[in-house]
Amino acid sequence: MESLVIRVDPRRRQWWKQIIQSRLPELKVVLLDEDDYDPLDVHYAIVWNPPMGMFDRFPNLKCVASVGAGVSHILKDPGYPAQIPIIRCVSEALRMRMAEYIVLHVLRFHKRLPEVEATHARKLWCQIISPLASDITVGILGMGNLGGYAAGRLKAMGYHVAGWSRRKKDMEHITSYAGNEQLHDFLSTVHILICMLPHTRETERILSKETLSKLPEGAYLINVGRGECLIETDLIELLDAGHLNGATLDVFNTEPLPADHPFWSHEKILVTCHSAGIIDPAIGGETIADNIKKFINGEPVPDMVDIGKGY
């Protein structure tokens, strides 16, 4: 019997195993470092943040599925066999979860909730006025599957929405910018910037002092893309100088974020723990299992990764 190996968050590993085994009864589903199995029988893998060199153990591997929309956690392994296809996990549930997170934190900055909470802590009666949504431009870096969906939800709430991507996007009532030559023009219009970019050679450190300084004074940053996109010291410098007014960060260069990291104690930064698009095994497992079934049956599989591009 062919085997499928799972390497996910240890707290949910048994849940994932049960869900996947129920969906793929024709395979033997095993946990990477806990179950007994023959590595030669492993033809499929479902992973999140696998250890370096993991894939060297399985010479007969045919396909890898990512527990999430991103795959940089797989491709960071320089020994990953480029001929082995990768399937991203992008579902309606993931799009909704990500959009809900983005709407929450856009509203938090729009309605000046950090200032409201500060006056509450000081027991000050202070009526804080915020602008209308139509007076705020929300900019999305990365207008792919998730970014485009979030843009539509924000537009429906009345925000002016602009998007930047490698190529122009044709979305109704969304202002589209594309390419490096239009990046600064895009940033100059944005009051709340949302980074939804994958980690590639082109996007690494794109959120630098140079680029973030192009935002209007008092702008905000929300990063739900990848931690590698942000130069952390540059963000702190711009927050301390008052050019940026706040940041919500869900992804980081090092995860879990170390307890002594300055982000935890910075008054203008809210840290969330890579939870914006966290996948429920019951729903995500169904999507992943269905995609693996299609791969086994030789059917077209949605969300296959272009390994050369990194997403």
XYZ file of N, CA and C in Angstrom, residues 24-128:
315
model
N -8.807 9.603 2.430
C -7.979 8.849 1.490
C -7.743 7.436 2.026
N -8.798 6.630 2.122
C -8.654 5.291 2.710
C -7.762 4.355 1.904
N -7.522 4.684 0.637
C -6.686 3.829 -0.200
C -5.201 3.993 0.112
N -4.852 5.020 0.930
C -3.473 5.254 1.324
C -3.273 4.942 2.797
N -2.042 4.590 3.161
C -1.671 4.459 4.565
C -1.150 5.818 5.025
N -1.861 6.465 5.949
C -1.502 7.804 6.407
C -0.685 7.679 7.688
N 0.509 8.287 7.697
C 1.421 8.161 8.831
C 1.964 9.536 9.213
N 2.383 9.659 10.463
C 3.023 10.874 10.955
C 4.536 10.730 10.827
N 5.188 11.805 10.470
C 6.593 11.781 10.065
C 7.494 11.044 11.041
N 7.524 11.462 12.298
C 8.496 10.922 13.252
C 7.848 10.112 14.361
N 6.620 9.634 14.132
C 5.922 8.917 15.203
C 5.493 7.509 14.816
N 5.093 7.314 13.576
C 4.555 6.026 13.155
C 5.630 5.166 12.493
N 5.361 3.871 12.453
C 6.242 2.942 11.754
C 5.809 2.830 10.300
N 6.750 2.984 9.399
C 6.457 2.863 7.976
C 7.769 2.718 7.228
N 7.656 2.244 5.992
C 8.823 2.111 5.126
C 8.937 3.382 4.284
N 10.029 4.134 4.400
C 10.170 5.359 3.599
C 10.037 5.128 2.097
N 10.337 3.924 1.646
C 10.221 3.632 0.222
C 8.765 3.585 -0.235
N 7.847 3.399 0.717
C 6.416 3.344 0.383
C 5.763 4.723 0.349
N 6.495 5.753 0.812
C 5.916 7.100 0.882
C 5.928 7.731 -0.501
N 4.718 7.967 -1.033
C 4.568 8.580 -2.351
C 3.992 9.986 -2.285
N 3.420 10.342 -1.131
C 2.764 11.637 -0.988
C 3.084 12.214 0.385
N 3.066 13.547 0.485
C 3.346 14.217 1.763
C 2.456 15.436 1.908
N 2.007 15.685 3.134
C 1.275 16.893 3.494
C 2.094 17.571 4.586
N 2.503 18.822 4.359
C 3.482 19.409 5.270
C 3.184 20.874 5.555
N 3.663 21.283 6.717
C 3.830 22.687 7.042
C 5.173 22.833 7.744
N 6.017 23.710 7.193
C 7.340 24.002 7.751
C 8.136 22.717 8.003
N 8.346 21.922 6.976
C 9.074 20.662 7.158
C 10.539 20.904 7.505
N 11.156 19.971 8.239
C 12.579 20.128 8.578
C 13.456 19.987 7.336
N 14.590 20.675 7.367
C 15.537 20.583 6.265
C 15.937 19.124 6.031
N 15.948 18.758 4.776
C 16.371 17.418 4.420
C 15.296 16.360 4.535
N 14.091 16.750 4.943
C 13.019 15.762 5.123
C 12.764 14.957 3.852
N 12.760 15.641 2.717
C 12.343 14.984 1.477
C 13.404 14.021 0.947
N 14.625 14.126 1.477
C 15.673 13.182 1.089
C 15.350 11.762 1.547
N 14.480 11.648 2.537
C 14.151 10.329 3.092
C 13.253 9.507 2.165
N 12.623 10.189 1.189
C 11.561 9.539 0.433
C 11.871 9.553 -1.072
N 12.639 8.579 -1.550
C 13.056 8.592 -2.954
C 11.925 8.351 -3.949
N 10.782 7.842 -3.470
C 9.666 7.553 -4.378
C 8.540 8.576 -4.271
N 8.860 9.725 -3.694
C 7.853 10.772 -3.519
C 7.342 11.263 -4.874
N 6.012 11.428 -4.980
C 5.392 11.866 -6.229
C 4.804 13.272 -6.146
N 4.394 13.681 -4.946
C 3.682 14.957 -4.826
C 3.709 15.413 -3.375
N 3.769 16.748 -3.170
C 3.730 17.348 -1.836
C 2.599 18.370 -1.796
N 1.820 18.340 -0.727
C 0.753 19.316 -0.530
C 1.101 20.214 0.649
N 0.963 21.508 0.444
C 1.230 22.488 1.496
C -0.032 22.737 2.318
N 0.126 22.775 3.628
C -0.986 23.147 4.506
C -1.026 24.673 4.557
N -1.492 25.263 3.484
C -1.551 26.715 3.393
C -1.341 27.167 1.962
N -1.561 28.471 1.752
C -1.420 29.026 0.406
C 0.040 29.255 0.040
N 0.898 29.428 1.034
C 2.306 29.679 0.769
C 3.104 28.394 0.672
N 4.208 28.443 -0.066
C 5.068 27.266 -0.210
C 6.524 27.577 0.085
N 6.829 28.797 0.525
C 8.224 29.136 0.821
C 8.765 28.286 1.960
N 7.897 27.801 2.843
C 8.335 26.936 3.942
C 8.848 25.600 3.417
N 8.442 25.231 2.198
C 8.949 24.020 1.550
C 10.191 24.334 0.725
N 10.098 25.377 -0.075
C 11.176 25.692 -1.019
C 12.404 26.292 -0.348
N 12.312 26.615 0.953
C 13.508 27.109 1.644
C 14.563 26.010 1.776
N 14.143 24.762 1.626
C 15.079 23.642 1.662
C 15.811 23.582 0.319
N 17.102 23.896 0.297
C 17.823 23.918 -0.988
C 17.878 22.556 -1.667
N 17.621 21.497 -0.900
C 17.662 20.167 -1.480
C 16.314 19.663 -1.959
N 15.299 20.554 -1.954
C 13.989 20.079 -2.398
C 14.062 19.649 -3.860
N 13.582 18.440 -4.178
C 13.661 17.963 -5.566
C 12.701 18.715 -6.476
N 13.240 19.504 -7.377
C 12.434 20.410 -8.202
C 11.435 19.684 -9.092
N 11.657 18.382 -9.331
C 10.742 17.649 -10.199
C 9.478 17.186 -9.465
N 9.457 17.337 -8.146
C 8.297 16.902 -7.368
C 7.293 18.050 -7.289
N 6.100 17.900 -7.852
C 5.122 18.995 -7.849
C 4.598 19.301 -6.446
N 4.220 20.565 -6.264
C 3.659 21.035 -4.994
C 2.267 21.588 -5.255
N 1.347 21.277 -4.354
C -0.020 21.790 -4.437
C -0.250 22.739 -3.265
N -0.639 23.967 -3.576
C -1.027 24.917 -2.518
C -2.441 24.591 -2.042
N -2.761 24.994 -0.839
C -4.124 24.829 -0.333
C -4.812 26.194 -0.323
N -5.656 26.417 -1.315
C -6.446 27.650 -1.381
C -7.900 27.245 -1.565
N -8.743 27.602 -0.602
C -10.144 27.222 -0.646
C -11.002 28.435 -0.343
N -12.287 28.290 -0.524
C -13.209 29.377 -0.181
C -13.111 29.706 1.302
N -12.951 28.689 2.141
C -12.833 28.931 3.579
C -11.591 29.746 3.895
N -10.464 29.434 3.230
C -9.235 30.190 3.462
C -9.394 31.631 3.003
N -10.009 31.828 1.833
C -10.239 33.194 1.347
C -11.083 33.988 2.337
N -12.116 33.344 2.887
C -12.988 34.027 3.846
C -12.246 34.360 5.133
N -11.467 33.417 5.649
C -10.722 33.658 6.886
C -9.740 34.827 6.715
N -9.035 34.814 5.592
C -8.066 35.876 5.353
C -8.759 37.220 5.200
N -9.871 37.252 4.468
C -10.604 38.500 4.275
C -11.159 39.017 5.599
N -11.654 38.123 6.446
C -12.172 38.539 7.751
C -11.076 39.177 8.598
N -9.897 38.568 8.588
C -8.768 39.126 9.337
C -8.425 40.512 8.813
N -8.346 40.651 7.506
C -7.974 41.929 6.906
C -9.008 42.998 7.212
N -10.279 42.674 7.072
C -11.338 43.644 7.380
C -11.244 44.078 8.842
N -11.034 43.136 9.743
C -10.912 43.463 11.165
C -9.813 44.484 11.414
N -8.639 44.259 10.835
C -7.504 45.126 11.163
C -7.505 46.413 10.356
N -8.121 46.425 9.180
C -8.339 47.691 8.485
C -9.281 48.563 9.308
N -10.368 47.991 9.799
C -11.303 48.749 10.634
C -10.640 49.221 11.932
N -9.763 48.396 12.483
C -9.066 48.789 13.719
C -8.281 50.079 13.514
N -7.591 50.188 12.367
C -6.846 51.415 12.093
C -7.769 52.541 11.645
N -8.727 52.238 10.779
C -9.654 53.254 10.288
C -10.394 53.924 11.442
N -10.914 53.127 12.367
C -11.693 53.669 13.486
C -10.817 54.058 14.679
N -9.499 54.029 14.478
C -8.519 54.517 15.462
C -8.660 53.808 16.811
N -8.891 52.498 16.732
C -9.116 51.731 17.955
C -7.934 51.759 18.922
N -6.668 51.738 18.463
C -5.579 51.849 19.444
C -5.676 53.124 20.288
N -6.102 54.233 19.675
C -6.261 55.471 20.442
C -7.441 55.375 21.398
N -8.516 54.740 20.972
C -9.676 54.543 21.847
C -9.279 53.716 23.066
N -8.508 52.647 22.830
C -8.087 51.790 23.944
C -7.138 52.531 24.881
N -6.306 53.402 24.319
C -5.377 54.168 25.160
C -6.126 55.138 26.064
N -7.158 55.810 25.535
C -7.936 56.730 26.378
C -8.725 55.961 27.430
N -9.210 54.780 27.053
C -9.914 53.953 28.039
C -8.985 53.583 29.191
N -7.744 53.172 28.867
C -6.795 52.766 29.902
C -6.485 53.906 30.860
N -6.553 55.145 30.347
C -6.263 56.329 31.174
C -7.523 56.940 31.774
N -8.680 56.316 31.524
C -9.976 56.783 32.037
C -10.284 58.209 31.591
N -9.978 58.459 30.294
C -10.226 59.779 29.710
C -11.455 59.717 28.815
N -12.363 60.689 28.988
C -13.530 60.809 28.110
C -13.078 61.622 26.897
N -12.914 60.928 25.764
C -12.367 61.581 24.579
C -13.049 61.015 23.348
N -13.804 61.865 22.655
C -14.500 61.430 21.444
C -13.551 61.550 20.244
N -13.226 60.409 19.662
C -12.267 60.352 18.566
C -13.024 60.230 17.250
